[in-house]
Each structure stands twice: as C-alpha cells, then as structure tokens.
C-alpha cells in the first residue's frame, strides 16, 4: 500500500501538473496585468475593518474567512512540510516554494473571487462556495464531472492523518519518550490513547460547523503566528552570522541539484512545488471553500483578502522555518525527517525547552488545520450526496484522527499529495476558463473601491 501511494503521487505530480499550477499562476499574473500585487494595500485595509459594515450573504466575516483559510494552510506544512522539502530536494526546494507563493498570490485572487461570484445553494438551501460550485454555476452541467472529481478528491485530501501523525510524533519524541511514559520501540498504546483524546476534541469543534470553526481559528491563528515568529526570531538572532549562508544555499541549490535526494534539478522543482502547494494551497481549491462562506456581496473584495494567504504562509512562516533548519545545520542530520527534524533544529539552539516549545506550536497549528479540513471535507460530501447527510463525514473524520496517530509518515504524505494533485486539476481548469469574468468584475470594483 505504501509503494502504491508513492507511485501514484509521483505520477500525479509530473511535469504537466507543475505546468498547470505554476504556468497557470503566471498566466493569471500576466492576464491581470499584475492587478493583485498592485492592490495589496487594499487587502490590508479590508482586513483592518474598513469595509466591516458592508454585510452581504454568507456565514462568516472577511477576517474569519482568512483565518479559517490560513488555519488550513498555516499548519504542519509550515513546520514538517518545509523539513520534508529540504530532506528530499535540498535547500534549493525552498526557492521553488517561493515561486509557488509569488504566483499563488494571483491564483488565490482568481480562485477566491470566483468562489464568491459563483456561489450556489446546497440541498438545504444554504449558500455555499468552492470549486465544485464554481464549476456547476459558472461552467454548467456539462462540466459536472470536474466538480465531482474535486469533491471526491477533496474528501480524501482533507483527511486529518498528516496533521495528527506529526502531532503524535512530536509529542511522543519530545515529551513521552524522554519522560518514560512510553518507549521508542513500543509506543502503539500511547499513540492510540492520544489519538482517541484528539478525536474527541476535534468532534466537539466540528459539530459547531463553520461558525464555531471561524471563531476558534480567529482566536488561534494570530496567536500561533506571533508565537512561532518569536521562536524563530530568537533562533535566527543566535545564529545571525549563518543567515547569509542559508540564503546562499537556497539560491545556489535551486539550480545545482547536488544536495537533492536523487541529484536532479527536476527533483528540486517538483519537491518545492509539491510542498509549496501543500503549504499555501494556491490552486488546490480548499481555501476557496472558506472564502466562499464570507459575508460579502463583493467577490473581488474577498479575492483580495485571500491573496494575503500565500504571503503570510509561505513567504513569511515557511521561510522562517527553512532558515532555522539551515542555520542550525539540522538539515544535514541523517535519519531525521518531518517535524522531528525541525524540533532538532530548535532544540540545538534552545536546549532543554526548544522541542517543548515547538510541541506546543504543533499542537495549535495541527488542530486548527484539522478543524478547517473537517469543514472542507464535509462540504465536499454534502455536494455529492446532499447537505442533510454531510454530518456523516464528521463521524468518519474523527475516526480517522485515531488512524492518523498510527500510520507511517511516508504513506500519509503520498496519499495527501496525490489527492491535492487531483483537486488542482478541476480548480485550475475552471479558474482559467472563467478568468475573464474576474477581470471584468475587478475593473468595475476598483473603479469605485476608493470612492
């Protein structure tokens, strides 16, 4: 099974998908004439509440929509995902993660504008957003197979197994084993017990649906970002003399693949784009479901809010993680991967409590992502079999929290990667086909936005 998922993920993340994601992002940059980048200050004004009295249909505010979407992206992809990228593709993979983030700003502007522009009603008569509704409402019935493909892949891509797997791993390695609660060779009982406890917490939050998730993430995400940034700043301050060399490694190895696991440039690019997509989800389509729930009748306004995501997620948080891993030399440690590698980097500078601090951060980051992904997956199931039955997903989802505590990291990563690839195809195809509609709406919006 592990080899099957590895082969499937490798097949899906071939050159055609890279062209679709990165090439599609470049198309949006050119097609919009750089509009998302030129209006970035406007996005900040929206988040500051300048248009807070706008109102409109939807379920959550602009800010809650962004924090909900960020809670899905500001997770283990920023900590474990960066470490995995460097382990497989070398420091140069970070450069290609940056590329996905830069073009991802334009991609998110288009995908999340469309998520509001082409919202549709579910079987309960409630207004919903997301790529499946964009396809159904914007492209018509003959494109429905693409909508079904996204919903099916979204149900699997939103599974909590990666986040829970890495959370259990760091709690076990940093706390349980050193304190004698469990052992390195016999930790199944501990993993299962922690998985059951986490499943109960997840179930309590998810039964509150998007309103409760929005409130939880609005409180957690800013705190997570600030605390994690403080941790990384401390490490980088101690290792300040190594920062220039870290940037040299990133740029040098981006085009010279000797540090990649397979020693090829293609490996670096593929690894960087895969981990970048996992981190900021630009072009994948999951974040569009959160932004599609925003209380607004201005699709473009939600699009400019969404484009802040890749900047915060990848260009800021992922870069800090990468620098910590590189300046401490942890990336050269043999046999370490994922969140354990990042924990070793922090522990080397903050001995005795660095790994514990990271454990706390992983707890919040992973759980906030799990909360958001549960919402995404339930909406996908509701689209397929009816919104009155989407609550079944929550029961299956909380059960998979327990499974995620025990499966191997390699299997989990390949499964999620493959599902993200399947989700990207309908999301990017539909967005490219409807991009002209976004440009028309943007022209009207920005002609009056400053008045």
Coordinates of C-alpha atoms in Angstrom, one line a residue:
X1 CA 0.0 0.0 0.0
X2 CA 2.8 2.4 0.8
X3 CA 4.5 1.8 -2.5
X4 CA 1.2 2.2 -4.4
X5 CA 0.6 5.7 -2.9
X6 CA 4.2 6.6 -3.6
X7 CA 3.9 5.6 -7.2
X8 CA 0.5 7.3 -7.6
X9 CA 1.8 10.6 -6.1
X10 CA 4.9 10.6 -8.3
X11 CA 2.7 10.0 -11.4
X12 CA 0.2 12.8 -10.5
X13 CA 3.0 15.3 -9.6
X14 CA 4.6 15.1 -13.0
X15 CA 5.6 17.9 -15.3
X16 CA 2.0 18.5 -16.7
X17 CA 0.7 19.4 -13.2
X18 CA 3.6 21.6 -12.5
X19 CA 2.9 23.5 -15.7
X20 CA -0.7 23.7 -14.8
X21 CA -0.1 25.2 -11.3
X22 CA 3.0 27.4 -11.9
X23 CA 2.2 28.1 -15.5
X24 CA -1.4 28.8 -14.6
X25 CA -0.3 31.2 -11.9
X26 CA 2.0 33.0 -14.4
X27 CA -1.0 33.2 -16.7
X28 CA -3.0 34.9 -14.0
X29 CA -0.2 37.4 -13.3
X30 CA 0.0 38.4 -16.9
X31 CA -3.7 38.2 -17.7
X32 CA -4.4 40.5 -14.7
X33 CA -1.5 42.9 -15.6
X34 CA -0.3 42.4 -12.0
X35 CA -3.5 43.7 -10.5
X36 CA -3.4 41.6 -7.3
X37 CA 0.1 42.9 -6.4
X38 CA -0.8 46.5 -7.2
X39 CA -3.8 46.4 -4.9
X40 CA -2.2 44.6 -2.0
X41 CA -2.6 47.6 0.4
X42 CA -6.4 47.4 -0.3
X43 CA -6.4 43.9 1.0
X44 CA -4.8 45.1 4.3
X45 CA -7.5 47.9 4.6
X46 CA -10.3 45.3 4.2
X47 CA -8.7 43.2 6.9
X48 CA -8.4 46.2 9.2
X49 CA -12.2 46.5 9.0
X50 CA -12.5 49.5 6.7
X51 CA -15.4 47.7 5.0
X52 CA -16.7 45.9 8.1
X53 CA -20.2 47.3 7.7
X54 CA -20.6 46.0 4.2
X55 CA -22.8 43.0 5.1
X56 CA -24.0 40.5 2.5
X57 CA -24.8 36.9 2.1
X58 CA -22.6 34.4 3.8
X59 CA -21.8 32.9 7.2
X60 CA -18.5 34.5 8.4
X61 CA -16.6 37.8 8.2
X62 CA -13.7 38.6 5.9
X63 CA -11.3 38.2 8.8
X64 CA -12.8 34.9 9.9
X65 CA -12.7 33.7 6.3
X66 CA -9.0 34.5 6.0
X67 CA -8.1 33.0 9.4
X68 CA -10.1 29.9 8.6
X69 CA -8.3 29.5 5.3
X70 CA -5.0 30.3 7.0
X71 CA -5.7 27.7 9.7
X72 CA -5.9 25.2 6.8
X73 CA -2.5 26.4 5.4
X74 CA -0.7 27.6 8.5
X75 CA -0.2 24.1 9.8
X76 CA 2.3 21.2 9.6
X77 CA 3.1 22.2 6.0
X78 CA 5.0 25.1 7.5
X79 CA 6.9 23.0 10.0
X80 CA 7.1 19.4 8.9
X81 CA 6.5 20.2 5.2
X82 CA 9.5 22.5 5.0
X83 CA 11.7 19.9 6.7
X84 CA 10.5 17.3 4.2
X85 CA 11.1 19.6 1.3
X86 CA 14.7 20.2 2.4
X87 CA 15.3 16.5 3.2
X88 CA 14.2 15.4 -0.3
X89 CA 15.0 18.3 -2.5
X90 CA 17.8 20.0 -0.6
X91 CA 17.8 23.8 0.3
X92 CA 17.0 24.7 -3.3
X93 CA 13.5 23.3 -2.9
X94 CA 12.7 26.4 -0.8
X95 CA 13.3 28.7 -3.8
X96 CA 10.6 26.8 -5.7
X97 CA 8.3 27.0 -2.8
X98 CA 8.7 30.8 -3.0
X99 CA 7.9 30.7 -6.7
X100 CA 4.6 28.9 -5.9
X101 CA 3.8 31.5 -3.3
X102 CA 4.6 34.5 -5.6
X103 CA 2.4 33.3 -8.4
X104 CA 0.0 31.9 -5.8
X105 CA -1.0 35.4 -4.9
X106 CA -2.6 35.9 -8.3
X107 CA -4.0 32.3 -8.3
X108 CA -5.8 32.9 -5.0
X109 CA -7.1 36.2 -6.1
X110 CA -8.8 34.5 -9.0
X111 CA -10.0 31.3 -7.3
X112 CA -11.4 33.0 -4.3
X113 CA -13.1 35.8 -6.3
X114 CA -14.8 33.1 -8.3
X115 CA -15.8 31.2 -5.0
X116 CA -18.0 34.2 -4.1
X117 CA -19.0 35.2 -7.7
X118 CA -20.4 31.7 -8.4
X119 CA -21.7 30.5 -5.1
X120 CA -24.6 28.0 -5.2
X121 CA -27.2 26.7 -2.9
X122 CA -26.8 23.2 -1.4
X123 CA -29.7 20.8 -0.9
X124 CA -30.6 22.5 2.4
X125 CA -31.0 25.9 0.6
X126 CA -27.8 27.3 2.2
X127 CA -25.4 29.4 0.1
X128 CA -22.0 27.7 -0.4
X129 CA -18.8 28.4 -2.2
X130 CA -15.9 26.3 -3.5
X131 CA -14.6 24.9 -6.8
X132 CA -17.4 22.4 -7.2
X133 CA -20.0 25.2 -7.0
X134 CA -17.9 27.4 -9.3
X135 CA -17.9 24.7 -11.9
X136 CA -21.6 23.9 -11.5
X137 CA -22.8 27.5 -11.5
X138 CA -20.1 29.1 -13.8
X139 CA -19.5 26.4 -16.4
X140 CA -22.7 24.5 -16.4
X141 CA -23.8 20.9 -16.2
X142 CA -21.6 19.5 -19.0
X143 CA -18.6 20.3 -16.7
X144 CA -20.1 18.5 -13.7
X145 CA -17.6 15.6 -13.9
X146 CA -14.9 18.1 -12.9
X147 CA -17.0 19.2 -9.9
X148 CA -17.5 15.6 -8.8
X149 CA -13.7 14.9 -9.2
X150 CA -12.9 17.9 -7.0
X151 CA -15.5 16.8 -4.3
X152 CA -14.2 13.2 -4.3
X153 CA -10.6 14.3 -4.1
X154 CA -11.4 17.0 -1.5
X155 CA -13.0 14.4 0.8
X156 CA -9.7 12.5 0.8
X157 CA -7.3 15.4 0.6
X158 CA -8.9 17.0 3.7
X159 CA -8.3 13.9 5.8
X160 CA -6.6 14.7 9.2
X161 CA -4.0 12.0 9.0
X162 CA -0.9 14.1 8.2
X163 CA -1.5 16.7 10.9
X164 CA -2.4 14.1 13.6
X165 CA 0.5 11.9 12.6
X166 CA 3.0 14.6 13.0
X167 CA 1.4 15.9 16.2
X168 CA 1.6 12.5 17.8
X169 CA 5.1 12.1 16.6
X170 CA 6.5 15.2 18.2
X171 CA 4.5 14.7 21.5
X172 CA 5.9 11.1 21.6
X173 CA 9.5 12.1 20.7
X174 CA 9.8 15.3 22.7
X175 CA 7.7 14.5 25.8
X176 CA 6.5 11.0 26.2
X177 CA 9.8 9.0 25.5
X178 CA 12.1 11.3 27.4
X179 CA 9.8 11.3 30.4
X180 CA 9.4 7.5 30.3
X181 CA 5.7 7.5 29.5
X182 CA 6.4 5.2 26.5
X183 CA 9.4 3.8 24.7
X184 CA 10.8 4.2 21.2
X185 CA 10.2 0.5 20.3
X186 CA 6.7 0.1 21.9
X187 CA 4.6 3.2 21.6
X188 CA 1.4 1.9 20.0
X189 CA -0.7 2.2 23.2
X190 CA 0.4 5.8 23.7
X191 CA -0.3 6.7 20.1
X192 CA -3.8 5.2 20.2
X193 CA -4.6 6.9 23.5
X194 CA -3.5 10.3 22.3
X195 CA -5.4 9.7 19.0
X196 CA -8.6 9.0 20.9
X197 CA -8.2 12.1 23.1
X198 CA -7.6 14.3 20.0
X199 CA -10.6 12.8 18.2
X200 CA -12.9 13.9 21.0
X201 CA -11.6 17.5 20.8
X202 CA -12.0 17.6 17.0
X203 CA -15.6 16.2 17.2
X204 CA -16.6 18.9 19.7
X205 CA -15.4 21.7 17.5
X206 CA -16.7 20.3 14.2
X207 CA -20.3 19.8 15.3
X208 CA -20.4 23.6 15.6
X209 CA -19.8 23.9 11.8
X210 CA -18.2 26.9 10.1
X211 CA -19.4 29.5 12.7
X212 CA -17.6 27.7 15.5
X213 CA -14.6 26.9 13.4
X214 CA -14.4 30.6 12.3
X215 CA -14.5 31.8 16.0
X216 CA -11.8 29.2 17.1
X217 CA -9.5 29.9 14.2
X218 CA -9.9 33.7 14.5
X219 CA -8.6 33.4 18.1
X220 CA -5.9 30.8 17.4
X221 CA -4.3 31.8 14.1
X222 CA -2.9 35.2 15.2
X223 CA -1.5 33.8 18.4
X224 CA 0.1 30.9 16.5
X225 CA 1.8 33.2 14.0
X226 CA 3.1 35.5 16.7
X227 CA 4.4 32.8 19.0
X228 CA 6.1 30.9 16.2
X229 CA 7.7 34.0 14.8
X230 CA 9.1 34.8 18.2
X231 CA 10.6 31.4 18.4
X232 CA 12.2 31.6 15.0
X233 CA 13.5 35.2 15.6
X234 CA 15.2 34.0 18.8
X235 CA 17.0 31.2 16.9
X236 CA 17.9 33.4 14.0
X237 CA 19.2 36.1 16.3
X238 CA 21.5 33.5 17.9
X239 CA 22.6 32.2 14.5
X240 CA 22.6 35.6 12.8
X241 CA 26.0 35.1 11.2
X242 CA 24.7 32.0 9.4
X243 CA 21.7 33.7 7.8
X244 CA 23.6 34.9 4.6
X245 CA 24.9 31.4 4.1
X246 CA 21.4 30.0 4.4
X247 CA 20.2 32.2 1.6
X248 CA 23.2 31.3 -0.5
X249 CA 22.3 27.6 0.0
X250 CA 18.7 28.2 -1.1
X251 CA 19.6 30.1 -4.3
X252 CA 22.7 28.1 -5.2
X253 CA 21.0 24.7 -4.7
X254 CA 17.8 25.8 -6.6
X255 CA 19.7 25.3 -9.8
X256 CA 22.6 23.0 -8.7
X257 CA 21.0 19.7 -7.5
X258 CA 23.8 18.0 -5.7
X259 CA 22.0 18.2 -2.3
X260 CA 18.7 16.7 -3.7
X261 CA 18.0 13.1 -2.7
X262 CA 18.1 11.9 -6.3
X263 CA 20.6 14.6 -7.5
X264 CA 18.4 16.0 -10.3
X265 CA 17.1 19.5 -10.9
X266 CA 13.6 18.1 -11.7
X267 CA 13.5 16.6 -8.2
X268 CA 14.2 20.0 -6.6
X269 CA 11.5 21.7 -8.7
X270 CA 8.9 19.0 -8.1
X271 CA 9.6 18.8 -4.4
X272 CA 9.4 22.6 -4.0
X273 CA 6.2 22.9 -5.9
X274 CA 4.6 19.9 -4.1
X275 CA 5.5 21.2 -0.7
X276 CA 4.5 24.8 -1.7
X277 CA 1.1 23.6 -2.8
X278 CA 0.7 21.6 0.4
X279 CA 1.7 24.7 2.4
X280 CA -0.3 27.6 0.8
X281 CA -2.8 25.5 -1.3
X282 CA -2.9 28.1 -4.1
X283 CA -4.6 26.5 -7.0
X284 CA -5.7 23.5 -4.9
X285 CA -9.2 24.9 -4.1
X286 CA -9.7 24.1 -0.5
X287 CA -9.2 27.7 0.7
X288 CA -11.9 28.8 -1.8
X289 CA -14.5 26.9 0.4
X290 CA -13.6 29.1 3.4
X291 CA -13.6 32.3 1.4
X292 CA -16.8 31.3 -0.3
X293 CA -18.5 31.4 3.1
X294 CA -17.6 35.1 3.7
X295 CA -20.4 37.6 4.4
X296 CA -20.0 39.7 1.3
X297 CA -21.6 40.5 -2.0
X298 CA -18.3 41.8 -3.4
X299 CA -16.5 38.8 -4.9
X300 CA -13.4 40.9 -5.8
X301 CA -13.1 42.1 -2.2
X302 CA -12.9 38.5 -1.0
X303 CA -10.3 37.8 -3.7
X304 CA -8.0 40.5 -2.4
X305 CA -8.4 39.2 1.1
X306 CA -7.5 35.7 0.0
X307 CA -4.3 36.7 -1.8
X308 CA -2.7 37.7 1.6
X309 CA -2.6 34.0 2.4
X310 CA 0.5 32.9 0.4
X311 CA 2.5 35.8 1.6
X312 CA 1.9 35.1 5.3
X313 CA 2.0 31.3 4.9
X314 CA 4.9 30.6 2.6
X315 CA 6.9 33.8 2.1
X316 CA 6.9 34.5 5.9
X317 CA 6.3 31.5 8.0
X318 CA 7.8 28.8 5.8
X319 CA 10.9 30.9 5.1
X320 CA 11.5 31.3 8.9
X321 CA 11.2 27.5 9.3
X322 CA 13.6 26.9 6.4
X323 CA 16.2 29.4 7.8
X324 CA 16.0 27.8 11.3
X325 CA 16.6 24.3 9.7
X326 CA 19.5 25.6 7.6
X327 CA 21.3 27.9 10.0
X328 CA 21.4 25.3 12.7
X329 CA 22.8 22.6 10.3
X330 CA 19.9 20.3 11.3
X331 CA 19.2 19.6 7.6
X332 CA 22.4 17.6 7.4
X333 CA 21.3 15.2 10.2
X334 CA 20.9 11.7 8.8
X335 CA 17.8 9.7 9.6
X336 CA 15.6 12.6 10.7
X337 CA 12.5 13.8 8.8
X338 CA 9.4 15.8 9.1
X339 CA 8.6 17.6 12.4
X340 CA 11.4 15.7 14.3
X341 CA 14.0 17.4 12.1
X342 CA 12.5 20.8 12.8
X343 CA 12.4 20.0 16.5
X344 CA 16.1 19.1 16.5
X345 CA 16.8 22.4 14.9
X346 CA 15.1 24.4 17.7
X347 CA 16.5 22.1 20.4
X348 CA 20.1 22.7 19.2
X349 CA 19.8 26.4 19.9
X350 CA 17.3 26.3 22.8
X351 CA 18.4 23.1 24.6
X352 CA 16.1 21.7 27.2
X353 CA 12.9 23.5 26.1
X354 CA 13.2 24.2 22.3
X355 CA 11.4 20.9 21.4
X356 CA 8.8 21.5 24.1
X357 CA 8.0 25.0 22.7
X358 CA 7.7 23.5 19.2
X359 CA 5.4 20.8 20.5
X360 CA 3.0 23.5 21.8
X361 CA 3.1 25.2 18.5
X362 CA 2.5 22.0 16.6
X363 CA -0.5 21.3 18.9
X364 CA -2.2 24.5 17.9
X365 CA -1.2 24.5 14.3
X366 CA -2.2 20.9 13.6
X367 CA -5.5 21.1 15.4
X368 CA -6.6 24.4 13.7
X369 CA -5.8 22.7 10.4
X370 CA -7.7 19.6 11.3
X371 CA -10.8 21.8 12.3
X372 CA -10.7 23.6 9.0
X373 CA -10.2 20.4 6.9
X374 CA -13.1 18.7 8.6
X375 CA -15.3 21.6 7.3
X376 CA -13.8 21.3 3.8
X377 CA -14.4 17.5 3.7
X378 CA -18.0 17.7 5.0
X379 CA -18.8 20.3 2.3
X380 CA -17.5 18.0 -0.4
X381 CA -19.6 15.1 0.9
X382 CA -22.6 17.4 1.1
X383 CA -22.2 18.4 -2.5
X384 CA -22.1 14.7 -3.6
X385 CA -24.9 13.2 -1.5
X386 CA -26.8 16.1 0.0
X387 CA -26.1 18.7 2.7
X388 CA -28.5 16.9 5.0
X389 CA -26.1 13.9 5.1
X390 CA -22.8 15.8 5.3
X391 CA -22.7 15.3 9.0
X392 CA -21.7 11.6 8.4
X393 CA -18.3 12.9 7.3
X394 CA -17.6 14.2 10.8
X395 CA -18.0 10.8 12.3
X396 CA -15.7 9.2 9.7
X397 CA -13.3 12.1 10.1
X398 CA -12.9 11.8 13.8
X399 CA -12.4 8.1 13.4
X400 CA -9.5 8.8 11.0
X401 CA -7.9 11.0 13.6
X402 CA -7.2 7.9 15.5
X403 CA -5.9 6.1 12.4
X404 CA -3.6 9.1 11.7
X405 CA -1.9 8.6 15.1
X406 CA -0.5 5.2 14.0
X407 CA 0.1 5.1 10.2
X408 CA 3.5 5.8 8.7
X409 CA 4.6 9.4 7.6
X410 CA 5.6 8.3 4.1
X411 CA 2.1 6.7 3.4
X412 CA 0.3 9.8 4.7
X413 CA 2.4 12.3 2.7
X414 CA 2.0 10.4 -0.5
X415 CA -1.8 10.0 0.0
X416 CA -2.4 13.7 0.6
X417 CA -0.1 14.7 -2.2
X418 CA -2.0 12.6 -4.7
X419 CA -5.3 14.0 -3.6
X420 CA -4.0 17.6 -3.8
X421 CA -3.0 16.9 -7.4
X422 CA -6.5 15.6 -8.2
X423 CA -8.0 18.7 -6.6
X424 CA -5.8 21.0 -8.5
X425 CA -6.9 19.9 -12.0
X426 CA -10.6 20.9 -11.7
X427 CA -9.7 24.0 -9.7
X428 CA -7.1 25.4 -12.2
X429 CA -9.0 24.4 -15.3
X430 CA -12.2 26.1 -14.2
X431 CA -10.4 29.2 -13.0
X432 CA -8.5 29.6 -16.3
X433 CA -11.8 29.3 -18.2
X434 CA -13.6 31.9 -16.0
X435 CA -10.6 34.3 -15.6
X436 CA -12.2 36.8 -18.0
X437 CA -15.2 37.1 -15.6
X438 CA -12.9 38.0 -12.8
X439 CA -11.1 40.7 -14.8
X440 CA -14.5 42.3 -15.7
X441 CA -15.6 42.3 -12.1
X442 CA -12.2 43.7 -10.9
X443 CA -12.4 46.5 -13.4
X444 CA -15.8 47.6 -12.0
X445 CA -14.8 47.1 -8.4
X446 CA -11.6 49.0 -8.4
X447 CA -13.2 51.8 -10.3
X448 CA -15.4 52.6 -7.3
X449 CA -13.4 51.0 -4.4
X450 CA -11.6 54.2 -3.5
X451 CA -14.7 56.4 -3.6

